[in-house]
PDB file of C-alpha atoms in Angstrom:
ATOM      1  CA  MET F   1     -10.801 -76.838   0.087  1.00 57.00           C
ATOM      2  CA  SER F   2     -11.043 -80.718  -0.703  1.00 58.00           C
ATOM      3  CA  ASN F   3     -11.144 -84.171   0.811  1.00 62.00           C
ATOM      4  CA  ASP F   4      -7.429 -84.923   0.427  1.00 76.00           C
ATOM      5  CA  SER F   5      -6.780 -81.635   2.396  1.00 85.00           C
ATOM      6  CA  LYS F   6      -3.657 -81.952   5.525  1.00 94.00           C
ATOM      7  CA  LEU F   7      -5.102 -80.951   8.630  1.00 95.00           C
ATOM      8  CA  ALA F   8      -3.140 -80.080  11.539  1.00 96.00           C
ATOM      9  CA  LEU F   9      -4.490 -79.536  15.367  1.00 95.00           C
ATOM     10  CA  ILE F  10      -3.727 -76.588  17.330  1.00 96.00           C
ATOM     11  CA  VAL F  11      -4.655 -76.563  20.750  1.00 95.00           C
ATOM     12  CA  SER F  12      -5.118 -73.843  23.809  1.00 94.00           C
ATOM     13  CA  ASP F  13      -3.816 -74.869  26.763  1.00 92.00           C
ATOM     14  CA  SER F  14      -7.215 -74.827  28.421  1.00 91.00           C
ATOM     15  CA  ALA F  15      -8.508 -78.255  30.534  1.00 90.00           C
ATOM     16  CA  LYS F  16     -11.650 -77.890  28.232  1.00 90.00           C
ATOM     17  CA  ALA F  17      -9.631 -77.168  25.152  1.00 90.00           C
ATOM     18  CA  GLN F  18      -7.303 -80.252  26.222  1.00 92.00           C
ATOM     19  CA  ASP F  19     -10.155 -82.597  26.717  1.00 90.00           C
ATOM     20  CA  GLY F  20     -11.727 -82.170  23.202  1.00 87.00           C
ATOM     21  CA  ALA F  21      -8.404 -82.597  21.872  1.00 89.00           C
ATOM     22  CA  ARG F  22      -8.094 -86.200  23.259  1.00 90.00           C
ATOM     23  CA  ALA F  23     -11.637 -87.063  21.771  1.00 84.00           C
ATOM     24  CA  LEU F  24     -10.272 -85.930  18.372  1.00 89.00           C
ATOM     25  CA  LEU F  25      -7.019 -86.926  18.111  1.00 89.00           C
ATOM     26  CA  ASP F  26      -7.627 -90.668  16.586  1.00 86.00           C
ATOM     27  CA  SER F  27     -10.591 -89.412  14.479  1.00 85.00           C
ATOM     28  CA  HIS F  28      -8.477 -88.234  11.787  1.00 89.00           C
ATOM     29  CA  PRO F  29      -4.748 -88.277  10.165  1.00 92.00           C
ATOM     30  CA  TRP F  30      -2.956 -85.349  11.791  1.00 94.00           C
ATOM     31  CA  VAL F  31      -0.157 -83.542  10.190  1.00 95.00           C
ATOM     32  CA  PRO F  32       2.351 -80.756  11.939  1.00 94.00           C
ATOM     33  CA  ALA F  33       1.254 -77.653  11.532  1.00 93.00           C
ATOM     34  CA  ASN F  34       3.993 -77.137   8.323  1.00 91.00           C
ATOM     35  CA  GLU F  35       2.750 -79.865   6.154  1.00 94.00           C
ATOM     36  CA  ALA F  36      -0.562 -78.708   7.176  1.00 95.00           C
ATOM     37  CA  ASP F  37      -3.361 -77.770   4.313  1.00 95.00           C
ATOM     38  CA  VAL F  38      -5.851 -75.595   6.832  1.00 96.00           C
ATOM     39  CA  LEU F  39      -5.249 -75.535  10.526  1.00 97.00           C
ATOM     40  CA  VAL F  40      -7.609 -76.838  13.119  1.00 96.00           C
ATOM     41  CA  VAL F  41      -7.818 -74.688  16.682  1.00 96.00           C
ATOM     42  CA  LEU F  42      -9.563 -75.850  19.532  1.00 95.00           C
ATOM     43  CA  GLY F  43     -10.273 -72.862  22.164  1.00 93.00           C
ATOM     44  CA  GLY F  44     -11.867 -69.849  22.430  1.00 90.00           C
ATOM     45  CA  ASP F  45     -11.566 -66.474  20.338  1.00 89.00           C
ATOM     46  CA  GLY F  46      -8.060 -65.393  22.600  1.00 89.00           C
ATOM     47  CA  PHE F  47      -6.586 -68.455  21.748  1.00 92.00           C
ATOM     48  CA  LEU F  48      -7.849 -68.374  17.982  1.00 93.00           C
ATOM     49  CA  LEU F  49      -6.726 -64.156  17.364  1.00 92.00           C
ATOM     50  CA  HIS F  50      -3.128 -65.549  19.143  1.00 93.00           C
ATOM     51  CA  VAL F  51      -2.884 -67.760  16.666  1.00 95.00           C
ATOM     52  CA  LEU F  52      -3.819 -65.488  13.863  1.00 94.00           C
ATOM     53  CA  HIS F  53      -1.422 -62.935  14.940  1.00 94.00           C
ATOM     54  CA  ASP F  54       1.520 -66.361  14.906  1.00 94.00           C
ATOM     55  CA  LEU F  55       0.572 -67.061  10.843  1.00 94.00           C
ATOM     56  CA  LEU F  56       1.488 -63.215  10.552  1.00 92.00           C
ATOM     57  CA  ASP F  57       4.313 -62.949  12.723  1.00 91.00           C
ATOM     58  CA  ARG F  58       5.701 -66.170  10.838  1.00 91.00           C
ATOM     59  CA  GLY F  59       4.524 -65.044   7.042  1.00 90.00           C
ATOM     60  CA  ILE F  60       2.042 -67.951   6.517  1.00 90.00           C
ATOM     61  CA  ASN F  61      -0.918 -67.726   4.906  1.00 91.00           C
ATOM     62  CA  LYS F  62      -2.909 -70.925   5.719  1.00 94.00           C
ATOM     63  CA  PRO F  63      -7.151 -71.262   6.249  1.00 96.00           C
ATOM     64  CA  VAL F  64      -7.786 -71.765   9.703  1.00 96.00           C
ATOM     65  CA  TYR F  65     -10.885 -73.610  10.976  1.00 96.00           C
ATOM     66  CA  GLY F  66     -12.194 -72.534  14.669  1.00 93.00           C
ATOM     67  CA  MET F  67     -14.114 -75.441  17.151  1.00 92.00           C
ATOM     68  CA  ASN F  68     -15.182 -73.034  20.357  1.00 90.00           C
ATOM     69  CA  LEU F  69     -13.747 -74.678  23.250  1.00 83.00           C
ATOM     70  CA  GLY F  70     -14.012 -71.872  24.700  1.00 72.00           C
ATOM     71  CA  THR F  71     -16.202 -69.586  26.498  1.00 70.00           C
ATOM     72  CA  ILE F  72     -18.025 -67.070  24.184  1.00 70.00           C
ATOM     73  CA  GLY F  73     -16.857 -68.202  20.388  1.00 74.00           C
ATOM     74  CA  PHE F  74     -18.114 -65.640  18.087  1.00 80.00           C
ATOM     75  CA  LEU F  75     -15.121 -66.611  15.794  1.00 84.00           C
ATOM     76  CA  MET F  76     -15.848 -70.264  16.418  1.00 89.00           C
ATOM     77  CA  ASN F  77     -17.645 -72.981  15.051  1.00 91.00           C
ATOM     78  CA  GLY F  78     -19.819 -75.074  17.149  1.00 87.00           C
ATOM     79  CA  PRO F  79     -18.348 -78.979  18.049  1.00 84.00           C
ATOM     80  CA  LEU F  80     -18.794 -82.272  16.294  1.00 83.00           C
ATOM     81  CA  GLU F  81     -22.228 -83.855  16.120  1.00 82.00           C
ATOM     82  CA  ASP F  82     -22.467 -87.738  16.079  1.00 80.00           C
ATOM     83  CA  GLY F  83     -21.535 -88.875  12.424  1.00 79.00           C
ATOM     84  CA  GLU F  84     -19.530 -85.840  11.468  1.00 83.00           C
ATOM     85  CA  THR F  85     -15.739 -85.849  10.708  1.00 88.00           C
ATOM     86  CA  MET F  86     -13.693 -82.763  10.757  1.00 89.00           C
ATOM     87  CA  ALA F  87     -12.591 -83.468   6.972  1.00 90.00           C
ATOM     88  CA  GLY F  88     -16.559 -83.343   6.268  1.00 91.00           C
ATOM     89  CA  ARG F  89     -16.860 -80.496   8.112  1.00 91.00           C
ATOM     90  CA  VAL F  90     -13.653 -78.369   6.429  1.00 92.00           C
ATOM     91  CA  VAL F  91     -14.381 -79.758   2.960  1.00 92.00           C
ATOM     92  CA  GLU F  92     -18.025 -77.923   3.330  1.00 92.00           C
ATOM     93  CA  ALA F  93     -16.692 -74.689   5.223  1.00 93.00           C
ATOM     94  CA  HIS F  94     -17.427 -70.992   3.471  1.00 91.00           C
ATOM     95  CA  ARG F  95     -13.884 -69.268   3.330  1.00 90.00           C
ATOM     96  CA  VAL F  96     -14.028 -65.683   5.092  1.00 88.00           C
ATOM     97  CA  PRO F  97     -11.140 -63.329   4.843  1.00 89.00           C
ATOM     98  CA  VAL F  98     -10.151 -61.150   7.331  1.00 90.00           C
ATOM     99  CA  ARG F  99      -8.070 -57.933   7.041  1.00 91.00           C
ATOM    100  CA  PRO F 100      -6.171 -56.471  10.130  1.00 95.00           C
ATOM    101  CA  LEU F 101      -5.277 -53.244  10.866  1.00 96.00           C
ATOM    102  CA  CYS F 102      -1.345 -52.233  11.337  1.00 96.00           C
ATOM    103  CA  MET F 103      -1.178 -49.730  14.156  1.00 98.00           C
ATOM    104  CA  ASP F 104       2.322 -47.853  14.423  1.00 98.00           C
ATOM    105  CA  ALA F 105       2.655 -46.337  17.708  1.00 98.00           C
ATOM    106  CA  ILE F 106       5.580 -43.756  18.934  1.00 98.00           C
ATOM    107  CA  THR F 107       5.778 -43.118  22.565  1.00 97.00           C
ATOM    108  CA  GLN F 108       6.495 -39.708  24.716  1.00 96.00           C
ATOM    109  CA  SER F 109       9.992 -40.770  24.235  1.00 96.00           C
ATOM    110  CA  GLY F 110      10.381 -41.467  20.908  1.00 96.00           C
ATOM    111  CA  GLN F 111      10.437 -45.307  20.267  1.00 97.00           C
ATOM    112  CA  LYS F 112       8.645 -46.940  17.730  1.00 98.00           C
ATOM    113  CA  PHE F 113       6.329 -50.084  17.715  1.00 98.00           C
ATOM    114  CA  SER F 114       3.913 -51.870  14.977  1.00 96.00           C
ATOM    115  CA  TYR F 115       1.546 -54.270  15.955  1.00 96.00           C
ATOM    116  CA  TYR F 116      -1.381 -55.945  13.869  1.00 96.00           C
ATOM    117  CA  ALA F 117      -5.034 -55.986  15.094  1.00 96.00           C
ATOM    118  CA  PHE F 118      -7.699 -58.344  13.614  1.00 94.00           C
ATOM    119  CA  ASN F 119     -10.533 -57.313  16.499  1.00 94.00           C
ATOM    120  CA  GLU F 120      -9.521 -53.177  16.980  1.00 97.00           C
ATOM    121  CA  VAL F 121      -6.868 -50.849  17.856  1.00 98.00           C
ATOM    122  CA  SER F 122      -7.408 -48.872  21.193  1.00 98.00           C
ATOM    123  CA  LEU F 123      -6.090 -46.245  22.710  1.00 98.00           C
ATOM    124  CA  LEU F 124      -7.558 -45.436  26.698  1.00 98.00           C
ATOM    125  CA  ARG F 125      -6.770 -43.575  29.118  1.00 98.00           C
ATOM    126  CA  GLU F 126      -3.899 -45.017  31.820  1.00 97.00           C
ATOM    127  CA  THR F 127      -4.817 -42.884  35.084  1.00 96.00           C
ATOM    128  CA  ARG F 128      -7.508 -40.817  36.599  1.00 95.00           C
ATOM    129  CA  GLN F 129      -7.329 -38.034  34.173  1.00 95.00           C
ATOM    130  CA  THR F 130      -9.323 -37.534  31.099  1.00 96.00           C
ATOM    131  CA  ALA F 131      -7.528 -38.441  27.716  1.00 97.00           C
ATOM    132  CA  LYS F 132      -7.188 -35.734  25.150  1.00 98.00           C
ATOM    133  CA  LEU F 133      -7.035 -36.892  21.762  1.00 98.00           C
ATOM    134  CA  GLU F 134      -6.985 -35.033  18.133  1.00 98.00           C
ATOM    135  CA  ILE F 135      -8.163 -36.617  15.276  1.00 98.00           C
ATOM    136  CA  ARG F 136      -6.605 -36.444  12.241  1.00 98.00           C
ATOM    137  CA  ILE F 137      -7.995 -38.345   8.565  1.00 98.00           C
ATOM    138  CA  ASN F 138      -5.982 -38.482   5.354  1.00 97.00           C
ATOM    139  CA  GLY F 139      -3.847 -35.705   6.954  1.00 96.00           C
ATOM    140  CA  ARG F 140      -6.516 -33.442   7.527  1.00 98.00           C
ATOM    141  CA  VAL F 141      -7.861 -32.552  11.420  1.00 98.00           C
ATOM    142  CA  ARG F 142     -11.434 -33.859  11.856  1.00 97.00           C
ATOM    143  CA  MET F 143     -11.449 -33.113  15.552  1.00 97.00           C
ATOM    144  CA  GLU F 144      -9.481 -30.953  17.593  1.00 97.00           C
ATOM    145  CA  GLU F 145     -10.058 -32.252  20.642  1.00 97.00           C
ATOM    146  CA  LEU F 146     -12.009 -35.599  22.009  1.00 98.00           C
ATOM    147  CA  ALA F 147     -11.980 -35.603  25.597  1.00 97.00           C
ATOM    148  CA  GLY F 148     -12.806 -38.951  27.318  1.00 97.00           C
ATOM    149  CA  ASP F 149     -11.827 -42.576  28.495  1.00 97.00           C
ATOM    150  CA  GLY F 150      -9.996 -42.917  24.791  1.00 98.00           C
ATOM    151  CA  ILE F 151     -11.205 -44.055  21.438  1.00 98.00           C
ATOM    152  CA  LEU F 152     -11.137 -47.688  19.447  1.00 98.00           C
ATOM    153  CA  LEU F 153     -10.782 -48.291  15.797  1.00 98.00           C
ATOM    154  CA  ALA F 154     -12.732 -51.789  15.144  1.00 97.00           C
ATOM    155  CA  THR F 155     -12.724 -54.309  11.817  1.00 95.00           C
ATOM    156  CA  PRO F 156     -16.161 -55.800  10.542  1.00 90.00           C
ATOM    157  CA  VAL F 157     -14.442 -59.043  12.842  1.00 88.00           C
ATOM    158  CA  GLY F 158     -13.965 -57.237  15.510  1.00 91.00           C
ATOM    159  CA  SER F 159     -16.873 -54.252  15.377  1.00 92.00           C
ATOM    160  CA  THR F 160     -19.504 -56.895  17.905  1.00 87.00           C
ATOM    161  CA  ALA F 161     -16.788 -57.400  20.343  1.00 88.00           C
ATOM    162  CA  TYR F 162     -15.357 -54.250  22.412  1.00 92.00           C
ATOM    163  CA  ASN F 163     -16.860 -51.924  20.001  1.00 94.00           C
ATOM    164  CA  LEU F 164     -20.285 -53.391  20.122  1.00 91.00           C
ATOM    165  CA  SER F 165     -19.929 -52.922  24.299  1.00 92.00           C
ATOM    166  CA  ALA F 166     -19.166 -49.134  23.580  1.00 94.00           C
ATOM    167  CA  HIS F 167     -22.385 -48.807  21.408  1.00 93.00           C
ATOM    168  CA  GLY F 168     -20.565 -49.093  18.192  1.00 94.00           C
ATOM    169  CA  PRO F 169     -22.080 -50.610  15.010  1.00 93.00           C
ATOM    170  CA  ILE F 170     -21.820 -53.552  13.780  1.00 90.00           C
ATOM    171  CA  LEU F 171     -20.268 -53.947  10.470  1.00 90.00           C
ATOM    172  CA  PRO F 172     -21.369 -55.872   7.931  1.00 84.00           C
ATOM    173  CA  LEU F 173     -18.308 -58.461   6.205  1.00 78.00           C
ATOM    174  CA  GLY F 174     -17.008 -57.615   3.206  1.00 77.00           C
ATOM    175  CA  SER F 175     -17.958 -53.914   3.745  1.00 85.00           C
ATOM    176  CA  ARG F 176     -14.355 -52.308   3.674  1.00 90.00           C
ATOM    177  CA  MET F 177     -14.927 -50.191   6.354  1.00 94.00           C
ATOM    178  CA  VAL F 178     -14.161 -49.430   9.926  1.00 96.00           C
ATOM    179  CA  ALA F 179     -15.741 -48.313  13.016  1.00 97.00           C
ATOM    180  CA  MET F 180     -14.301 -45.349  14.863  1.00 98.00           C
ATOM    181  CA  THR F 181     -16.135 -44.873  18.412  1.00 98.00           C
ATOM    182  CA  PRO F 182     -15.496 -43.249  21.551  1.00 97.00           C
ATOM    183  CA  LEU F 183     -15.236 -44.493  24.418  1.00 97.00           C
ATOM    184  CA  ASN F 184     -17.163 -42.264  27.458  1.00 95.00           C
ATOM    185  CA  PRO F 185     -16.634 -39.228  25.812  1.00 95.00           C
ATOM    186  CA  PHE F 186     -17.040 -36.146  28.255  1.00 93.00           C
ATOM    187  CA  ARG F 187     -16.505 -33.597  25.536  1.00 93.00           C
ATOM    188  CA  PRO F 188     -17.913 -33.239  22.795  1.00 95.00           C
ATOM    189  CA  ARG F 189     -20.303 -35.625  24.710  1.00 86.00           C
ATOM    190  CA  ARG F 190     -22.826 -36.461  22.122  1.00 88.00           C
ATOM    191  CA  TRP F 191     -20.235 -37.227  19.361  1.00 94.00           C
ATOM    192  CA  LYS F 192     -21.688 -41.256  18.644  1.00 94.00           C
ATOM    193  CA  GLY F 193     -18.363 -41.980  16.565  1.00 96.00           C
ATOM    194  CA  ALA F 194     -17.975 -42.448  12.717  1.00 97.00           C
ATOM    195  CA  ILE F 195     -17.374 -44.513   9.856  1.00 97.00           C
ATOM    196  CA  LEU F 196     -14.901 -44.814   7.857  1.00 97.00           C
ATOM    197  CA  PRO F 197     -13.653 -46.561   4.582  1.00 95.00           C
ATOM    198  CA  GLU F 198     -11.094 -48.772   5.262  1.00 93.00           C
ATOM    199  CA  SER F 199      -8.354 -47.182   2.680  1.00 93.00           C
ATOM    200  CA  ALA F 200      -8.661 -44.040   5.722  1.00 96.00           C
ATOM    201  CA  GLN F 201      -5.694 -42.874   7.200  1.00 97.00           C
ATOM    202  CA  VAL F 202      -6.275 -42.111  11.069  1.00 98.00           C
ATOM    203  CA  GLU F 203      -3.673 -40.384  13.261  1.00 98.00           C
ATOM    204  CA  LEU F 204      -4.290 -39.619  16.657  1.00 98.00           C
ATOM    205  CA  ARG F 205      -2.477 -37.244  18.753  1.00 98.00           C
ATOM    206  CA  ILE F 206      -2.158 -37.384  22.319  1.00 98.00           C
ATOM    207  CA  LEU F 207      -2.339 -34.031  24.182  1.00 97.00           C
ATOM    208  CA  GLU F 208      -0.988 -33.232  27.260  1.00 95.00           C
ATOM    209  CA  PRO F 209       0.972 -36.290  27.097  1.00 92.00           C
ATOM    210  CA  GLY F 210       2.932 -35.819  30.105  1.00 91.00           C
ATOM    211  CA  LYS F 211      -0.497 -34.766  32.585  1.00 94.00           C
ATOM    212  CA  ARG F 212      -2.973 -37.213  30.351  1.00 96.00           C
ATOM    213  CA  PRO F 213      -1.044 -40.457  29.740  1.00 97.00           C
ATOM    214  CA  VAL F 214      -2.319 -43.052  27.033  1.00 98.00           C
ATOM    215  CA  ALA F 215      -1.923 -46.764  26.379  1.00 98.00           C
ATOM    216  CA  ALA F 216      -2.665 -48.134  22.878  1.00 98.00           C
ATOM    217  CA  VAL F 217      -4.027 -51.426  22.753  1.00 98.00           C
ATOM    218  CA  ALA F 218      -3.906 -53.536  18.978  1.00 97.00           C
ATOM    219  CA  ASP F 219      -6.067 -56.645  20.152  1.00 93.00           C
ATOM    220  CA  GLN F 220      -3.256 -58.221  22.561  1.00 86.00           C
ATOM    221  CA  LYS F 221      -0.432 -56.213  22.621  1.00 94.00           C
ATOM    222  CA  GLU F 222      -0.034 -52.783  24.577  1.00 97.00           C
ATOM    223  CA  VAL F 223       2.133 -49.867  24.250  1.00 98.00           C
ATOM    224  CA  ARG F 224       1.905 -47.489  26.772  1.00 98.00           C
ATOM    225  CA  ASP F 225       2.505 -43.726  27.507  1.00 98.00           C
ATOM    226  CA  VAL F 226       1.419 -43.382  23.634  1.00 98.00           C
ATOM    227  CA  ALA F 227       2.351 -39.674  21.800  1.00 97.00           C
ATOM    228  CA  VAL F 228       1.065 -40.306  18.251  1.00 98.00           C
ATOM    229  CA  VAL F 229      -0.854 -43.784  16.895  1.00 98.00           C
ATOM    230  CA  ARG F 230      -1.472 -44.357  13.234  1.00 98.00           C
ATOM    231  CA  ILE F 231      -3.604 -46.977  11.976  1.00 98.00           C
ATOM    232  CA  ASN F 232      -4.656 -47.945   9.055  1.00 94.00           C
ATOM    233  CA  ALA F 233      -5.958 -51.434   7.273  1.00 91.00           C
ATOM    234  CA  THR F 234      -3.557 -53.964   5.923  1.00 87.00           C
ATOM    235  CA  ALA F 235      -4.860 -55.793   2.698  1.00 85.00           C
ATOM    236  CA  GLU F 236      -1.213 -57.907   2.067  1.00 89.00           C
ATOM    237  CA  LYS F 237      -2.100 -59.505   5.454  1.00 91.00           C
ATOM    238  CA  GLU F 238      -5.242 -60.919   4.602  1.00 92.00           C
ATOM    239  CA  LEU F 239      -5.901 -64.394   6.026  1.00 93.00           C
ATOM    240  CA  THR F 240      -8.724 -66.772   6.218  1.00 93.00           C
ATOM    241  CA  LEU F 241     -11.043 -67.907   8.637  1.00 92.00           C
ATOM    242  CA  LEU F 242     -13.644 -71.225   7.567  1.00 93.00           C
ATOM    243  CA  PHE F 243     -17.018 -71.357   8.979  1.00 91.00           C
ATOM    244  CA  ASP F 244     -19.620 -73.777   8.521  1.00 90.00           C
ATOM    245  CA  PRO F 245     -22.479 -73.124   6.638  1.00 86.00           C
ATOM    246  CA  GLY F 246     -25.409 -72.022   8.168  1.00 72.00           C
ATOM    247  CA  PHE F 247     -23.329 -70.791  10.826  1.00 65.00           C
ATOM    248  CA  THR F 248     -21.272 -68.045   8.835  1.00 66.00           C
ATOM    249  CA  LEU F 249     -19.634 -65.461  10.699  1.00 69.00           C
ATOM    250  CA  GLU F 250     -22.147 -63.339   8.230  1.00 72.00           C
ATOM    251  CA  GLU F 251     -24.924 -64.978   9.837  1.00 73.00           C
ATOM    252  CA  ARG F 252     -23.667 -64.221  13.218  1.00 68.00           C
ATOM    253  CA  ILE F 253     -22.952 -60.555  12.222  1.00 73.00           C
ATOM    254  CA  PHE F 254     -26.588 -60.238  11.617  1.00 73.00           C
ATOM    255  CA  ALA F 255     -28.237 -62.650  14.450  1.00 71.00           C
ATOM    256  CA  GLU F 256     -26.648 -59.814  17.198  1.00 71.00           C
ATOM    257  CA  GLN F 257     -28.395 -57.020  15.108  1.00 71.00           C
ATOM    258  CA  PHE F 258     -31.762 -58.538  15.619  1.00 73.00           C
ATOM    259  CA  GLN F 259     -31.096 -59.209  19.490  1.00 68.00           C
ATOM    260  CA  VAL F 260     -33.795 -58.215  22.063  1.00 61.00           C
TER     261      VAL F 260
END
């Protein structure tokens, strides 16, 4: 980025983000998003994911700098300090490429849906009945039956979110790996999941779908009563996040692994 980069401000509807935007409006000559070189996003992680998905849907690839005015803000940067400018922050920021997973889901009625996920794709039981899944990787059956609450596949960016809460592994950025983590597995009870190369083609088939309905969720998009779900990483949909020096996403991933 250069000092001449044009910046656009995209703000969450939350009161906190709106207040923060008012404080920034006069600090920089903002431009409309379609004219900008960089998008500055105010809000939380959920709103940032919403913006990334909107860019994908519109076929736009512009670097995104997030500023935390939400709750956790793992994917965001901190607020401006006294004497700092937004232009200066953006110029010094590090670029981090993020690749989404593509989820292709087919429902029991034969409908087909395709959605992208920057954090994770989750398969979750819809009722009190345990979900039963067959796991295929690169066309080969690797597990004939997984019984439990479901399963998820997480990107390195998403490995510290739902995946970590489900006791899945944290993946370093740039590892080009995907974490496959079971959710409360009943059979096989001691299976902890797997780490797969990003190139792996994953297919999850729902066993007894009529009795044991399963929903598939790609970040914020849900498909209910699925029969088959296919998941793979998509390099051609890569986007870019910007992070402050010393507060990079990679540093935060390291920190998560050494918390006590």
